[in-house]
Short mmCIF file of C-alpha atoms in Angstrom, two decimals:
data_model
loop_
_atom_site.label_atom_id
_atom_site.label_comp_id
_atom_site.label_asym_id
_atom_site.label_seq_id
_atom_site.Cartn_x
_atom_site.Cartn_y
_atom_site.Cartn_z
CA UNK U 1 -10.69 40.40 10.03
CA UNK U 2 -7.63 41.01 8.00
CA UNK U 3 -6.00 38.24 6.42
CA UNK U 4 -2.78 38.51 4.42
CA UNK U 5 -0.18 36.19 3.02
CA UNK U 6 3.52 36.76 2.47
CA UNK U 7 6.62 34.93 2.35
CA UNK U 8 4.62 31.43 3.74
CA UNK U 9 3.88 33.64 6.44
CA UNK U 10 -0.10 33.77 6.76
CA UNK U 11 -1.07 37.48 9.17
CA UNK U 12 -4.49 37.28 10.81
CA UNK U 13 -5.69 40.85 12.55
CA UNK U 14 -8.64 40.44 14.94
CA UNK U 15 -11.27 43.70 15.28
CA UNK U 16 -11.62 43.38 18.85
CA UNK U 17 -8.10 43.61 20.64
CA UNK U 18 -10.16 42.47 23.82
CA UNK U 19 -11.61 39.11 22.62
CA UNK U 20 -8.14 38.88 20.50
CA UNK U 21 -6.52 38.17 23.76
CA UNK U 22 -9.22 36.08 24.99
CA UNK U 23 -8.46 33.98 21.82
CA UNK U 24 -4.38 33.85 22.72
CA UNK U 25 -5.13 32.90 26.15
CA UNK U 26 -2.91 34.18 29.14
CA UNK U 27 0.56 33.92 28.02
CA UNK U 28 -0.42 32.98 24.26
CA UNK U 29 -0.88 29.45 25.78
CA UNK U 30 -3.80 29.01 23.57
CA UNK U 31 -1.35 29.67 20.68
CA UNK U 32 1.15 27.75 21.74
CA UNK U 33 -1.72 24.85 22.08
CA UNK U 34 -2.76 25.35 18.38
CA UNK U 35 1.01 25.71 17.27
CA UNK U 36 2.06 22.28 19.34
CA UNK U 37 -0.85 20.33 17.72
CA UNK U 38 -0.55 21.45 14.51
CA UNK U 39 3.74 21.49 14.21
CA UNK U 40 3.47 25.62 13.08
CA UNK U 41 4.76 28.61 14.47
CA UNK U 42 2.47 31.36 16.31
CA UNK U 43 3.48 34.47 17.19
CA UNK U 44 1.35 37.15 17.81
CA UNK U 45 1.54 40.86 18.00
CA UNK U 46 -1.55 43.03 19.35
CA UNK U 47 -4.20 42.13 18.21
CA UNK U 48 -2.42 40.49 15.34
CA UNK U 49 -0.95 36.82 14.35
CA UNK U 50 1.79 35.50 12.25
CA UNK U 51 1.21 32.10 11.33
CA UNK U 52 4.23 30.36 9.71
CA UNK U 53 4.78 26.64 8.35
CA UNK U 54 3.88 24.08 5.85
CA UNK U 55 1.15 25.65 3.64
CA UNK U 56 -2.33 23.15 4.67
CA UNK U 57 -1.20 23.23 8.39
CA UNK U 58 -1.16 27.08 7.93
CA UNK U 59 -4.32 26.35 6.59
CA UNK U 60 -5.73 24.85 9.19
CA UNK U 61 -4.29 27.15 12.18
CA UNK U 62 -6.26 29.69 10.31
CA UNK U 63 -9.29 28.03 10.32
CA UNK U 64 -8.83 27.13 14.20
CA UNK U 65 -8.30 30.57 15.26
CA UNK U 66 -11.29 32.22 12.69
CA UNK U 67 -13.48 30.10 14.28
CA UNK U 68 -12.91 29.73 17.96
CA UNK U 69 -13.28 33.87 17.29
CA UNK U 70 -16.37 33.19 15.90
CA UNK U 71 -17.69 32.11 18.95
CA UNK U 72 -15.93 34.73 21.28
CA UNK U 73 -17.89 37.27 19.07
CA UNK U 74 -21.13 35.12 19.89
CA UNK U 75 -20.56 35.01 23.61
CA UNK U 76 -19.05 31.66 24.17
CA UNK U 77 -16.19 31.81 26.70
CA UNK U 78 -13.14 29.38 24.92
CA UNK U 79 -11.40 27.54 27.56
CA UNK U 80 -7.64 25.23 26.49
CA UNK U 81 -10.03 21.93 25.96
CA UNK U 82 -11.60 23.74 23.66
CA UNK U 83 -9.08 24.61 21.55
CA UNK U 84 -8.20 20.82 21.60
CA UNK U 85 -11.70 19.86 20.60
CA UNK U 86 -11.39 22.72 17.92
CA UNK U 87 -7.76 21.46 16.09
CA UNK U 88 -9.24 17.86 16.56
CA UNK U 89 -12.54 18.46 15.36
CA UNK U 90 -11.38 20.31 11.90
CA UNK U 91 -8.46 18.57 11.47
CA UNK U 92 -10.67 15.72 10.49
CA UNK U 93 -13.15 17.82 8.25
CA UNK U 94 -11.91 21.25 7.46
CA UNK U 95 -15.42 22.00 6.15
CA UNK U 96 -16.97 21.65 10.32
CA UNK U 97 -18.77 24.65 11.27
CA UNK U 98 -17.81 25.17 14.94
CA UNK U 99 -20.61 27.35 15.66
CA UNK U 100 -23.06 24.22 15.35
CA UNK U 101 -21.40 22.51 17.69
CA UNK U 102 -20.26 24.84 20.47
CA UNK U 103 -23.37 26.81 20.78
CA UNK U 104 -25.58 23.89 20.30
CA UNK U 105 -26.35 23.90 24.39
CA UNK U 106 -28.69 21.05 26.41
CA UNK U 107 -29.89 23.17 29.40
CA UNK U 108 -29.60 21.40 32.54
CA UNK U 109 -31.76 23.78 34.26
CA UNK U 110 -31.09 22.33 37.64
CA UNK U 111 -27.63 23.23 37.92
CA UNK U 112 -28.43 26.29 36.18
CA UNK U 113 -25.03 24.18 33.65
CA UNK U 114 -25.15 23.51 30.16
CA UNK U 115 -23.92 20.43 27.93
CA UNK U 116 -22.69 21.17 24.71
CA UNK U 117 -21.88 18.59 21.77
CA UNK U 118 -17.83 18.29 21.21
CA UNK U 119 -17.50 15.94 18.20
CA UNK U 120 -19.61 15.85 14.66
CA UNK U 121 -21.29 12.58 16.49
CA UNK U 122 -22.26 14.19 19.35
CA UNK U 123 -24.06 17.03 17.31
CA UNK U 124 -26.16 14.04 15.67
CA UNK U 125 -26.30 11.88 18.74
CA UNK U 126 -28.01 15.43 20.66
CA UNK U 127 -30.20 16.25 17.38
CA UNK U 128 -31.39 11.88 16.84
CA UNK U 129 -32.58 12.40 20.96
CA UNK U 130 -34.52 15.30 19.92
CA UNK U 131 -35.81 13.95 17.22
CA UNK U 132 -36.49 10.15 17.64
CA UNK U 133 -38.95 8.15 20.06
CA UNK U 134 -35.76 5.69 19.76
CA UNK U 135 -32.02 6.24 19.38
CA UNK U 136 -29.02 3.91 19.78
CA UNK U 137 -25.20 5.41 20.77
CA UNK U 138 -22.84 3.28 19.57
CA UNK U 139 -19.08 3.31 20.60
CA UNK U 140 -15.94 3.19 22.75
CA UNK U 141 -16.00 4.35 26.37
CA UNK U 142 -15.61 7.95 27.33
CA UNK U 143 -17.44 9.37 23.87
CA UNK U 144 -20.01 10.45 25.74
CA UNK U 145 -22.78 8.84 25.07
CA UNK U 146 -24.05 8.11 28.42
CA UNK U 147 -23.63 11.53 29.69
CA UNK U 148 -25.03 13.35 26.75
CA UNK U 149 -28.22 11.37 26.83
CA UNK U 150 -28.58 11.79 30.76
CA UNK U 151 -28.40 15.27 29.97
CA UNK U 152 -30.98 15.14 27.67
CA UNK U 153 -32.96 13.14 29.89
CA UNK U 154 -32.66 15.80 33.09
CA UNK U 155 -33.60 18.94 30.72
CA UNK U 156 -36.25 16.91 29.39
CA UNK U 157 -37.97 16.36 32.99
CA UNK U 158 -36.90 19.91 33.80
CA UNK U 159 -38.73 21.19 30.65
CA UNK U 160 -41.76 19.25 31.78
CA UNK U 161 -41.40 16.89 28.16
CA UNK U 162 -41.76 13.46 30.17
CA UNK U 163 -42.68 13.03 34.03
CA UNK U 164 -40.11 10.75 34.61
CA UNK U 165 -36.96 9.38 34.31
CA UNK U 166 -35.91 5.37 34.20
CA UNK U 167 -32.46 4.40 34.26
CA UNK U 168 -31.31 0.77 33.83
CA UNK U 169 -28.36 -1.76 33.19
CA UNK U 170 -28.25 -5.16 32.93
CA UNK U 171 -26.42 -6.66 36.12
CA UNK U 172 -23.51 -9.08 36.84
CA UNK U 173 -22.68 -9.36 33.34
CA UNK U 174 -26.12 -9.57 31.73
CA UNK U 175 -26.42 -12.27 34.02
CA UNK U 176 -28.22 -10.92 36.89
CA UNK U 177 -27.05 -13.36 39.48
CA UNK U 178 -27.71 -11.29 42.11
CA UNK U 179 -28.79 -14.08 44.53
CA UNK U 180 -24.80 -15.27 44.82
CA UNK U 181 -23.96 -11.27 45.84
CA UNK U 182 -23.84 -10.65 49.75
CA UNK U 183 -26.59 -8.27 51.43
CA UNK U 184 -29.60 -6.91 50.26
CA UNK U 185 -31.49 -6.28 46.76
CA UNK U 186 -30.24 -2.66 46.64
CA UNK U 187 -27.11 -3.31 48.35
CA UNK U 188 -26.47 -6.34 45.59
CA UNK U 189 -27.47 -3.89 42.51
CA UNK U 190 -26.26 -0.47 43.62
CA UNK U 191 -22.41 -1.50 42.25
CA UNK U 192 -23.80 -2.07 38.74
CA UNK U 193 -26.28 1.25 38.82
CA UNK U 194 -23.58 3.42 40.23
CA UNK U 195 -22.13 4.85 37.16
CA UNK U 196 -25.43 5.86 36.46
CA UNK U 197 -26.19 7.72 39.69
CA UNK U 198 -22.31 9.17 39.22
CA UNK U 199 -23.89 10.93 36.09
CA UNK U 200 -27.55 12.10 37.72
CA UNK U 201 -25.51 13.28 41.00
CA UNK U 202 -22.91 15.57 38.16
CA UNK U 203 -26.24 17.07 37.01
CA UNK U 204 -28.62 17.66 40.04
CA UNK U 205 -27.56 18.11 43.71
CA UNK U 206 -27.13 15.08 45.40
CA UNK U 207 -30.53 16.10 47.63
CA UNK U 208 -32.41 16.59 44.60
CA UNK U 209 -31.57 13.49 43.44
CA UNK U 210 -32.50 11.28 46.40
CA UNK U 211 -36.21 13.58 46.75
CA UNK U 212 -36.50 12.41 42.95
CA UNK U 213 -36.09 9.07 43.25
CA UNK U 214 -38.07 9.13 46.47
CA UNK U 215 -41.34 10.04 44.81
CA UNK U 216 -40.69 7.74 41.82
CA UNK U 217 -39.86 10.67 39.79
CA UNK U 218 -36.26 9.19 38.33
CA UNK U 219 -36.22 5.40 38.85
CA UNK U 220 -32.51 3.37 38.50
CA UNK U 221 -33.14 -0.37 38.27
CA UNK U 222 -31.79 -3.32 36.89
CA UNK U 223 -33.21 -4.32 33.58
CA UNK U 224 -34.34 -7.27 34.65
CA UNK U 225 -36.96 -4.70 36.59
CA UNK U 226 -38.26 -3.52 33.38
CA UNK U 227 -40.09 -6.95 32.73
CA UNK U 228 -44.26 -6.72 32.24
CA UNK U 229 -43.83 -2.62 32.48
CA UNK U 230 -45.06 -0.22 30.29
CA UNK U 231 -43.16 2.94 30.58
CA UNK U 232 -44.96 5.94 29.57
CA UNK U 233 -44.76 9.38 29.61
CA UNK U 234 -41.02 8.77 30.53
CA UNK U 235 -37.39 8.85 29.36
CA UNK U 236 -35.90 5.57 29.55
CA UNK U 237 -31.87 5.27 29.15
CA UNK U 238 -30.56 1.50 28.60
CA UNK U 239 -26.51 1.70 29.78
CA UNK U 240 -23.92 -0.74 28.81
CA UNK U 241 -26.56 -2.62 26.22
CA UNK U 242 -23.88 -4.80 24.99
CA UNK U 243 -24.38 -7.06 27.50
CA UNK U 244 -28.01 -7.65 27.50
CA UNK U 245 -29.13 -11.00 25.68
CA UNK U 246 -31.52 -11.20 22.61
CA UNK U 247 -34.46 -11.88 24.80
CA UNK U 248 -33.46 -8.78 27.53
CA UNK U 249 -33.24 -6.49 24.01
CA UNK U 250 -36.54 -7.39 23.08
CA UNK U 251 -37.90 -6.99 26.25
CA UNK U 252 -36.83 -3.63 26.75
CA UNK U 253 -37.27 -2.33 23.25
CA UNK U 254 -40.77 -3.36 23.53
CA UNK U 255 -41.58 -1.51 27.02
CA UNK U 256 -41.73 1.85 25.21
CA UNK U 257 -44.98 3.45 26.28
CA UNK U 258 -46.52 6.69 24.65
CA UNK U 259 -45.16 10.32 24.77
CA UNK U 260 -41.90 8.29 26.09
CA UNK U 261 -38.02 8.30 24.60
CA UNK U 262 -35.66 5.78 24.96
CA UNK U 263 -32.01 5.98 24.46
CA UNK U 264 -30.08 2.56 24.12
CA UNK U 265 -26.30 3.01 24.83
CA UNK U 266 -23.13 0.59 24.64
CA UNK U 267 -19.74 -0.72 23.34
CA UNK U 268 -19.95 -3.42 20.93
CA UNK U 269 -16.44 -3.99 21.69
CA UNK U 270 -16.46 -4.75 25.42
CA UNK U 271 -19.63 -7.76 25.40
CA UNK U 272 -19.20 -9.37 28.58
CA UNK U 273 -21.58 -12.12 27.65
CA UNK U 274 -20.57 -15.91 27.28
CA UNK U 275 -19.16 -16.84 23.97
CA UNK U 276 -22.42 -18.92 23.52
CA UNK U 277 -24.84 -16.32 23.92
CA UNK U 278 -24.90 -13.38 21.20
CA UNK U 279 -25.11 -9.47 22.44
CA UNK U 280 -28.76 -7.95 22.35
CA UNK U 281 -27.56 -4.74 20.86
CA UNK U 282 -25.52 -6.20 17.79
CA UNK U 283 -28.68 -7.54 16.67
CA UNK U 284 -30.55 -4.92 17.41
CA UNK U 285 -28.12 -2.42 15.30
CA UNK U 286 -28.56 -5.18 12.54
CA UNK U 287 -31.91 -5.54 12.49
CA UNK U 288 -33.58 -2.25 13.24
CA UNK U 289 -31.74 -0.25 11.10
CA UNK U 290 -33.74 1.86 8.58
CA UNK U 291 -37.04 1.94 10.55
CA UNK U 292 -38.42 5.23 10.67
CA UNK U 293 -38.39 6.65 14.16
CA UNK U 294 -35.56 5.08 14.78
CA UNK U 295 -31.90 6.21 14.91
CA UNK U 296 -28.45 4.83 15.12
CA UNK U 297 -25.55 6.91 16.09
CA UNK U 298 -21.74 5.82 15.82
CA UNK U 299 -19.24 7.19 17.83
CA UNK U 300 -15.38 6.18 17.03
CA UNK U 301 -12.15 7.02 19.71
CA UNK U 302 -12.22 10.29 17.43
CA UNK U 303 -15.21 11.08 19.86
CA UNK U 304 -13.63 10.41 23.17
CA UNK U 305 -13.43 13.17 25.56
CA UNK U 306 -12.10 12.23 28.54
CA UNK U 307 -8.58 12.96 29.73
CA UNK U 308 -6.35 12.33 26.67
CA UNK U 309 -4.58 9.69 27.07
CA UNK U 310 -8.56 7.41 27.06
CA UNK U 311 -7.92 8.21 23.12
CA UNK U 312 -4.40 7.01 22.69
CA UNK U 313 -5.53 3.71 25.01
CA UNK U 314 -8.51 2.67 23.09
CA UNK U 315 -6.18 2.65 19.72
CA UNK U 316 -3.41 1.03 21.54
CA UNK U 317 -6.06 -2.19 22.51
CA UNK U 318 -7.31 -1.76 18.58
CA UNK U 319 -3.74 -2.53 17.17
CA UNK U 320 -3.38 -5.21 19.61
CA UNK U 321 -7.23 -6.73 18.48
CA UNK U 322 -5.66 -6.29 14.76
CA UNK U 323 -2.28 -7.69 15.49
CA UNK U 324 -3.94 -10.92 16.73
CA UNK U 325 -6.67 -11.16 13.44
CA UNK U 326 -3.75 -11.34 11.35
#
């Protein structure tokens, strides 16, 4: 790969002329993606660029485009939200090795689909699962830390690690008033479980699913289920912890069985609990951090990836929350 620098004018030339135009993407959109976030101009010629603007941004256009080519040269196909991911990604740290992140892949065997890390969090949030009997994600909505631990969960089973897999979330607001809720039991849960079965069903046909759960093999109940169990040989995934009391924390924390993994997810910022009663998992981060086998990972907005504009809402509520602690 050629690099040469004239005139503020920075000339990359890419070996392969064939994965050179994968890189550019049909039109040069891909270019004109990197050039739009970055505020440079892209122009390209062959098999060749010509990247011209303000010297670091130049910089970092380079460092975009030698690395998404990196992993066109190892196979992995680059589609435009990763080139978004990319320019986000080492616009924050420069020093990001994109290769540890991209080709990091969680087989969901299943599907015969993979699930790849797309933020420096994600990469430790997928390595702390692997790792630890007991991991917390941390952080705003849409950073993945539901998904990514499903995921985990599903190639986990498929691997044969654990035999099965629990899913639970405290109900009605960590109140679990389900008596005042029309029909019944699974008709009064199955609104506050059904993010959780969105995430299964984008995993494992719908059929599989349902045989699954049939033979006990994945379980989804409310916490309040997990009360006098011991859950072994499974993978246990805690959703929207946040709003479970001190007592509901304990009790769950304490189910863990052996040869079993639990993952303890939630949004410190949206605790649904009254005022009176303090969140489960903001003592939990508090007090259980530093004990070995344990992990705690922290997600920010710089971790969202959902559409876009989830980003640019969670730091418009942010200013707002700051505005009114002034």
């Amino acid at each position: 790969m050629d690099r040469i620098s004239e005139n503020n004018q920075t000339r990359l030339t890419f070996s392969d002329i064939d994965l050179a135009k994968q890189l550019f993407g049909e039109y040069n959109s891909n270019l004109q993606r990197i050039a739009d976030a970055i505020d440079v101009s892209i122009n390209a010629r062959g098999n060749t660029v010509f990247i011209q603007g303000d010297s670091i941004a130049a910089s970092l256009a380079k460092n975009v485009l030698n690395q998404l080519y990196g992993l066109l040269e190892n196979g992995y196909p680059i589609y435009p939200n990763d080139v978004d991911y990319a320019v986000r990604i080492l616009s924050e740290d420069d020093r990001t090795k994109l290769k540890d992140l991209f080709l990091d892949t969680v087989y969901v065997t299943s599907k015969k689909r993979s699930v790849i890390p797309k933020s420096r969090a994600q990469k430790e949030y997928i390595d702390a699962i692997r790792v630890s009997d007991m991991v917390f994600g941390i952080g705003p909505a849409g950073t993945g830390k539901t998904y990514l631990a499903m995921a985990m969960a599903v190639a986990a089973l498929s691997k044969g690690e654990v035999n099965r897999i629990i899913l639970t979330r405290p109900a009605v607001e960590a109140g679990e008033a389900l008596g005042f809720l029309p029909g019944g039991l699974a008709e009064k849960v199955d609104p506050y479980l059904r993010p959780l079965y969105d995430a299964l069903h984008d995993m494992m046909r719908f059929e599989k699913v349902s045989n699954l759960i049939d033979q006990g093999v994945i379980e989804v109940a409310p916490l309040a289920f997990m009360r006098g169990r011991t859950l072994n040989d499974s993978f246990i995934i805690l959703d929207e912890a946040q709003n479970t009391t001190s007592e509901q924390m304990k009790m769950f924390l304490t189910r863990l069985g052996f040869s079993s993994k639990a993952v303890i997810t939630g949004d410190i910022t949206q605790i649904d609990l009254p005022v009176e009663k303090p969140s489960g998992l903001v003592e939990a981060k508090n007090i259980l951090q530093g004990i070995e086998g344990i992990k705690i990972i922290f997600f920010s907005k710089k971790d969202v990836v959902r559409h876009g504009l989830v980003q640019t809402i969670i730091k418009a509520y942010e200013d707002l929350d700051a505005s009114k602690n002034k």
